[in-house]
Amino acid sequence: MTTTVPAPAASRTSILTGNQAAAWGAFLARTQVVSAYPITPQTTIIETLADLYQRATWPSRFVNVESEHSAMAVCIGASITGTRVFTATSAQGLALMHELLHWAAGSRLPIVMVDVNRAMAPGWSIWTDQNDSLSQRDTGWAQVYCSTAQDVLDHVVMAFRLAETTNVPVMVVEDAFVLSHTAEAVEVPAQEVVDNFLPPRTPSFKLDVEKPAAFGGLLGPDWYQEVRQDLHDSMLRIGGLLPKAYADWARLTGRAYDVVETWHMDDARVALVTSGTVSQTAQEVVESDWARREKVGLVQIRLFRPFPAARLREVLGGVEKVAVIDRNCSYGHHGIFFQELKSALYGLPDARRPKAYGYVMGLGGRDVSVESIEDVLRRTVSRPAPEPETTWLGAVLPPGAPVKACACGEEVTR
Amino acid sequence: MSGPMDALSHEEILRAGHLACPGCGVTPAYRWALKVLGRRTIVTAPACCFAVIDGAFPYSASSVPFLHAAFEAAPAYASGVRAALDVTGQHDVNVLVWAGDGGTFDIGLQSLSAAAERNEDMIYVCYDNEAYMNTGIQRSSATPRGAWTMTTPAKDGKREPKKHLGEIMAAHRIPYFATVSISHPEDFVRKLETAKSMRGFRLLHYFCPCPTGWKADSRHMAELGRLAVETGVFPLYEVFDGVRTVVNVAPAWTPMKEYLKLQGRFAQVTPPEVEAMEREARAEWARLERRARAEAEAEPAAAPR
């Protein structure tokens, strides 16, 4: 749970959107090279950065490129030459970067990126869901899902430490509009606080004319697997390093985080599992009289890669039922947090393994309200078994209504 | 009498043990380029023959740092390298992009155009062997009309003319563009020295015969370069700031068939097609000469040399 107590060092409270908070995080980290391409709803991150970098007191470069693909390519080139780099994107832009996400992780470059969760086209949608970032699950990037603007700022700073300690790139994820464009009070730490937490980057390898080496060349079957295993092992290390970073950050700022946040889980019979801003709404739901009577607890998954499986088994073992809200879908299977969670819970003994109920909802920016979360919980409490395992909730169109995604000028009956 | 080749450094930055085919046109150019640019150079190469030629992990034939890049993005990788060098005070380090025609004319054209438009401080050498040779000879937009490739197997070969890289780059008004050929090493070295003396985006378009893909004898590589220049297939010229064109070598108008007959890829070309190729080469040459003359008349004082 995020707690706001007076910070020990000088800092100031500002009213910032999630995107402004992201830009401040990158700026306070003294990022040396920023490269980005505009896309709604990421744009205000790079606009804020362009503005902040007018005041940078250290040598820096903002490279305005012609595509997200080139933005990541510039980040790769600048990172492998030893500098601290940052970029931000969303949806189509992230998908365009896909090849280079593999390249960044495979090159073991500590690049930090903010992805603003936006639904994928077609049809064009600028509103939030998680299919963009979750489609990049297997690229070798760590992923952290934020639920407040403060989260975003703090995690961008912490992401640099994780990335530079492990040589694994980190993606900090925030929801479109409900977080990216919603202003709230954010404590902006003093520069010296961030400097104390995050020393200048000291790369373990780089392009250096004094020490020539080739990077990224042909890697035969006798080498490739070991290199990838090292990426996997390094990614797993983040699972242990993040709590340590959280502890250090809490000491400096008074703000405490956990890879998995919990509310009312001590005596919970039913656990609601969420990520992103839905977690904020869910906190209100679990405080209701009904939820307290039914002993409903809340679990927010903050760290998605590496997946905190052991921690989730610890938190959820012995609970009767788990309801997972997914603002995404792996078409033909389930919501992605649901399937990941089920895979983690499989390791529990039968007697302690909860029944798992999946709910896909809130796609393309459809609101996930207090009422719709209550609906999730009622359906979970009332159904003795998760059949079907996944339920799609919140559809507006009546059954049988035309849903083909073509605009033909005819009114769709709702 | 000594020329630019005699003044070249004796240091070999391209070492023995590289993986080029015997007779490959690219290795002499890379060797000369690095002799001119020296050890304070970082090379970035996209997927291309040279990405293999430099060597498989854990080997590299280059004594300078070498960054492999995604196929379509070498100019953007290099822009990142440049940015990092600049913010760390390493302004004297050259950034050299070394790319084939596929990575330049086709899949890399977008990031190339963007780096040129930003006038990124780097030297880009496109070694043009006129097809995707690393993947086994498939057509690119740099493949000339009439040439056989594995993906233009019909009896008339590729039907479309070669894309005009020089005009594309001139349209970006980059500080320096030049064509160079394996057959004219002094011209190559002089142009690279010229490029080295400038800042901003500089591109050399290198005519790079390929024994494998052109079905040509490896002893004819320099000869093919010379014939390409003499027949007007590949004129040698420079363009300053996109608007001042200087022609370096006038074609001798050697018959086109002398150039074609050394290459199996043109075996199916008929005599009327040979004549059409000659007309095309003369028309292109006339356009180039007209442009050079008109630009010199418009701005006589600005014309270099």
XYZ file of C-alpha atoms in Angstrom, chain B:
305
model
C 54.783 10.658 -57.940
C 52.593 9.857 -54.985
C 48.825 9.771 -54.837
C 46.212 9.369 -52.132
C 46.757 5.614 -51.981
C 50.420 6.089 -51.005
C 49.433 8.398 -48.193
C 47.096 5.796 -46.701
C 47.879 4.449 -43.280
C 49.728 1.143 -43.238
C 47.666 0.014 -40.282
C 45.215 -2.728 -41.166
C 41.982 -2.194 -39.219
C 40.195 -4.922 -41.194
C 42.116 -7.988 -40.095
C 42.666 -11.311 -41.827
C 40.123 -14.029 -41.191
C 37.001 -12.213 -42.340
C 34.298 -14.273 -44.017
C 33.860 -12.559 -47.416
C 33.536 -14.625 -50.583
C 36.741 -14.690 -52.682
C 36.695 -11.602 -54.897
C 34.000 -9.821 -52.887
C 33.884 -6.119 -53.749
C 33.140 -4.909 -50.247
C 36.315 -5.760 -48.365
C 38.666 -3.390 -50.282
C 36.251 -0.510 -49.662
C 35.945 -1.275 -45.944
C 39.718 -1.569 -45.681
C 40.284 1.780 -47.432
C 37.519 3.495 -45.469
C 38.968 2.498 -42.108
C 42.479 3.426 -43.209
C 41.134 6.936 -43.866
C 38.932 7.196 -40.774
C 41.292 5.459 -38.342
C 40.801 3.764 -35.006
C 38.654 6.479 -33.470
C 35.670 5.180 -35.428
C 32.581 3.199 -34.421
C 30.965 1.070 -37.130
C 27.254 0.268 -37.246
C 26.011 -2.272 -39.770
C 22.500 -3.561 -40.364
C 21.761 -7.078 -41.586
C 23.789 -7.382 -44.798
C 26.691 -9.433 -46.153
C 29.074 -7.469 -43.979
C 27.250 -8.482 -40.808
C 28.494 -11.982 -41.610
C 31.819 -10.963 -43.131
C 32.928 -9.275 -39.899
C 32.688 -12.629 -38.162
C 30.448 -14.722 -35.924
C 30.572 -14.437 -32.127
C 33.099 -14.431 -30.482
C 35.144 -13.152 -33.444
C 35.279 -9.801 -35.212
C 37.566 -8.888 -38.104
C 37.376 -5.188 -37.215
C 39.831 -3.512 -34.845
C 37.241 -0.836 -34.139
C 33.971 -1.147 -32.164
C 31.301 -2.763 -34.320
C 27.569 -2.560 -33.581
C 25.207 -4.873 -35.406
C 21.821 -3.246 -36.016
C 18.345 -4.366 -36.988
C 17.947 -4.466 -40.761
C 15.831 -1.324 -41.121
C 17.381 0.806 -38.435
C 21.159 1.248 -38.768
C 20.937 5.050 -39.244
C 18.832 5.279 -36.061
C 21.215 3.043 -34.080
C 24.051 5.239 -35.338
C 22.125 8.378 -34.323
C 21.947 6.983 -30.798
C 25.668 6.234 -30.831
C 26.347 9.783 -32.056
C 24.124 11.300 -29.372
C 25.882 9.308 -26.643
C 29.343 10.189 -27.976
C 28.402 13.861 -28.061
C 26.954 14.006 -24.548
C 30.085 12.280 -23.238
C 32.409 14.676 -25.054
C 33.691 12.234 -27.682
C 33.052 14.589 -30.600
C 36.165 13.388 -32.444
C 34.966 9.797 -32.812
C 33.649 9.035 -36.323
C 30.367 7.194 -36.646
C 30.398 5.029 -39.779
C 27.299 3.219 -41.056
C 28.208 0.340 -43.348
C 25.119 -0.954 -45.131
C 24.118 -2.934 -48.202
C 21.646 -1.834 -50.842
C 18.706 -3.665 -49.248
C 19.259 -1.920 -45.917
C 19.644 1.403 -47.732
C 17.322 1.517 -50.755
C 14.519 -0.660 -49.335
C 13.889 -1.587 -45.718
C 16.186 1.084 -44.267
C 15.072 4.006 -46.422
C 12.783 5.471 -43.745
C 15.387 5.648 -40.988
C 18.001 6.759 -43.552
C 15.776 9.628 -44.694
C 15.141 10.662 -41.097
C 18.830 10.620 -40.128
C 19.633 12.623 -43.274
C 16.879 15.123 -42.501
C 18.234 15.570 -38.965
C 21.671 16.009 -40.557
C 23.114 13.516 -38.064
C 26.881 13.770 -37.833
C 27.915 10.478 -39.445
C 29.355 8.929 -42.600
C 27.129 6.384 -44.325
C 28.600 4.028 -46.914
C 26.127 2.029 -48.957
C 27.970 -0.842 -50.623
C 25.639 -1.589 -53.489
C 25.885 -5.096 -54.940
C 22.491 -4.615 -56.540
C 20.486 -7.366 -54.796
C 19.952 -9.172 -51.496
C 23.147 -11.215 -51.736
C 23.373 -12.320 -48.098
C 20.037 -14.140 -48.361
C 20.971 -15.680 -51.697
C 20.445 -13.157 -54.543
C 16.927 -11.698 -54.447
C 15.942 -8.460 -56.190
C 16.150 -5.142 -54.363
C 15.136 -1.726 -55.644
C 18.846 -1.270 -56.444
C 18.796 -4.187 -58.908
C 19.154 -2.824 -62.454
C 16.636 -3.462 -65.219
C 17.309 -6.719 -67.025
C 19.214 -8.459 -64.231
C 18.403 -11.995 -63.215
C 17.920 -12.697 -59.523
C 16.300 -15.611 -57.688
C 13.095 -13.551 -57.416
C 13.220 -12.151 -60.963
C 13.743 -15.482 -62.695
C 11.680 -14.763 -65.833
C 13.567 -14.587 -69.099
C 13.656 -10.791 -69.049
C 14.925 -10.522 -65.469
C 13.951 -7.463 -63.398
C 11.652 -5.157 -65.391
C 11.961 -1.974 -63.373
C 14.946 0.405 -63.436
C 17.239 0.913 -60.439
C 16.081 3.410 -57.813
C 18.093 6.651 -57.933
C 19.753 6.956 -54.530
C 21.752 10.048 -55.509
C 18.660 12.080 -56.314
C 16.936 10.910 -53.139
C 19.881 11.989 -51.011
C 20.340 15.268 -52.906
C 16.686 16.034 -52.204
C 17.575 15.856 -48.490
C 20.196 18.608 -49.038
C 22.799 16.662 -47.057
C 26.261 18.232 -46.900
C 27.877 15.567 -49.048
C 26.910 12.744 -51.368
C 29.316 10.927 -53.685
C 29.406 7.857 -55.856
C 32.513 5.686 -55.670
C 33.617 2.486 -57.365
C 35.930 -0.415 -56.605
C 37.777 0.458 -59.826
C 38.740 3.994 -58.704
C 40.440 3.691 -55.305
C 42.107 7.136 -55.513
C 38.727 8.716 -56.166
C 37.266 6.668 -53.276
C 39.965 7.780 -50.847
C 39.772 11.429 -51.922
C 35.995 11.441 -51.447
C 36.228 9.790 -48.063
C 38.822 12.389 -47.031
C 36.417 15.073 -48.240
C 33.614 13.489 -46.213
C 35.875 13.174 -43.172
C 36.708 16.896 -43.320
C 33.014 17.831 -43.045
C 30.350 17.464 -40.345
C 26.744 16.389 -40.709
C 25.267 13.607 -42.776
C 27.572 12.335 -45.526
C 26.805 9.408 -47.788
C 29.025 7.468 -50.171
C 27.328 5.186 -52.690
C 29.841 2.436 -53.500
C 29.553 0.284 -56.608
C 30.308 -3.172 -55.264
C 30.598 -6.033 -57.763
C 29.568 -9.425 -56.391
C 31.041 -12.548 -58.008
C 28.397 -14.804 -56.489
C 25.285 -12.794 -57.234
C 26.381 -11.433 -60.584
C 27.589 -14.822 -61.812
C 30.941 -13.228 -62.592
C 34.526 -14.398 -62.291
C 36.111 -13.107 -59.086
C 39.137 -11.810 -61.055
C 36.831 -9.377 -62.927
C 35.589 -7.322 -59.966
C 37.729 -4.198 -60.516
C 37.211 -4.590 -64.260
C 33.436 -4.619 -63.773
C 33.710 -1.441 -61.720
C 35.738 0.235 -64.467
C 33.295 -0.877 -67.183
C 30.310 0.364 -65.140
C 31.927 3.820 -65.036
C 33.000 3.751 -68.712
C 29.583 2.634 -69.997
C 27.743 5.267 -67.961
C 26.016 2.593 -65.868
C 27.539 4.096 -62.698
C 28.795 7.667 -63.178
C 31.247 9.026 -60.611
C 30.119 12.351 -59.195
C 29.673 14.356 -55.993
C 26.821 16.520 -54.735
C 27.503 19.235 -52.148
C 24.565 20.370 -49.996
C 22.236 18.651 -52.452
C 22.537 21.508 -54.938
C 26.088 21.573 -56.306
C 26.845 18.609 -58.524
C 30.390 17.891 -59.662
C 31.030 15.176 -62.245
C 34.364 13.469 -61.642
C 34.858 10.981 -64.477
C 33.228 11.264 -67.908
C 32.179 7.938 -69.440
C 34.316 6.671 -72.308
C 31.137 5.134 -73.764
C 32.606 1.678 -73.987
C 29.939 -0.565 -75.589
C 27.437 -1.831 -73.019
C 27.907 -5.429 -74.101
C 31.498 -5.341 -72.790
C 30.080 -4.729 -69.309
C 27.219 -7.208 -69.628
C 29.119 -10.123 -71.095
C 31.219 -10.610 -67.969
C 28.092 -11.252 -65.902
C 25.858 -14.328 -66.033
C 22.997 -12.304 -64.513
C 22.580 -10.479 -67.849
C 22.889 -13.641 -70.007
C 19.253 -13.444 -71.127
C 19.412 -9.794 -72.262
C 18.692 -9.417 -76.020
C 20.524 -7.021 -78.415
C 17.555 -4.573 -78.524
C 17.554 -4.576 -74.720
C 21.280 -3.848 -74.726
C 20.586 -0.851 -76.981
C 17.837 0.290 -74.608
C 20.276 0.062 -71.721
C 22.759 2.204 -73.624
C 20.095 4.809 -74.351
C 19.075 4.815 -70.697
C 22.694 5.278 -69.549
C 23.219 8.173 -72.000
C 19.957 9.833 -70.965
C 20.882 9.571 -67.280
C 24.329 10.952 -68.015
C 22.859 13.867 -69.982
C 20.568 14.700 -67.053
C 23.494 14.580 -64.628
C 25.664 16.806 -66.827
C 22.826 19.276 -67.390
C 22.242 19.513 -63.673
C 25.933 20.026 -62.913
C 26.197 22.735 -65.592
C 23.007 24.529 -64.573
C 24.038 24.543 -60.904
C 27.505 25.858 -61.746
C 26.011 28.631 -63.893
C 23.488 29.529 -61.187
C 26.107 29.735 -58.429
C 29.556 29.882 -60.044
C 31.244 31.154 -56.899
C 29.868 28.351 -54.787
C 31.077 25.571 -57.076
C 33.877 23.672 -55.364
C 37.144 23.337 -57.283
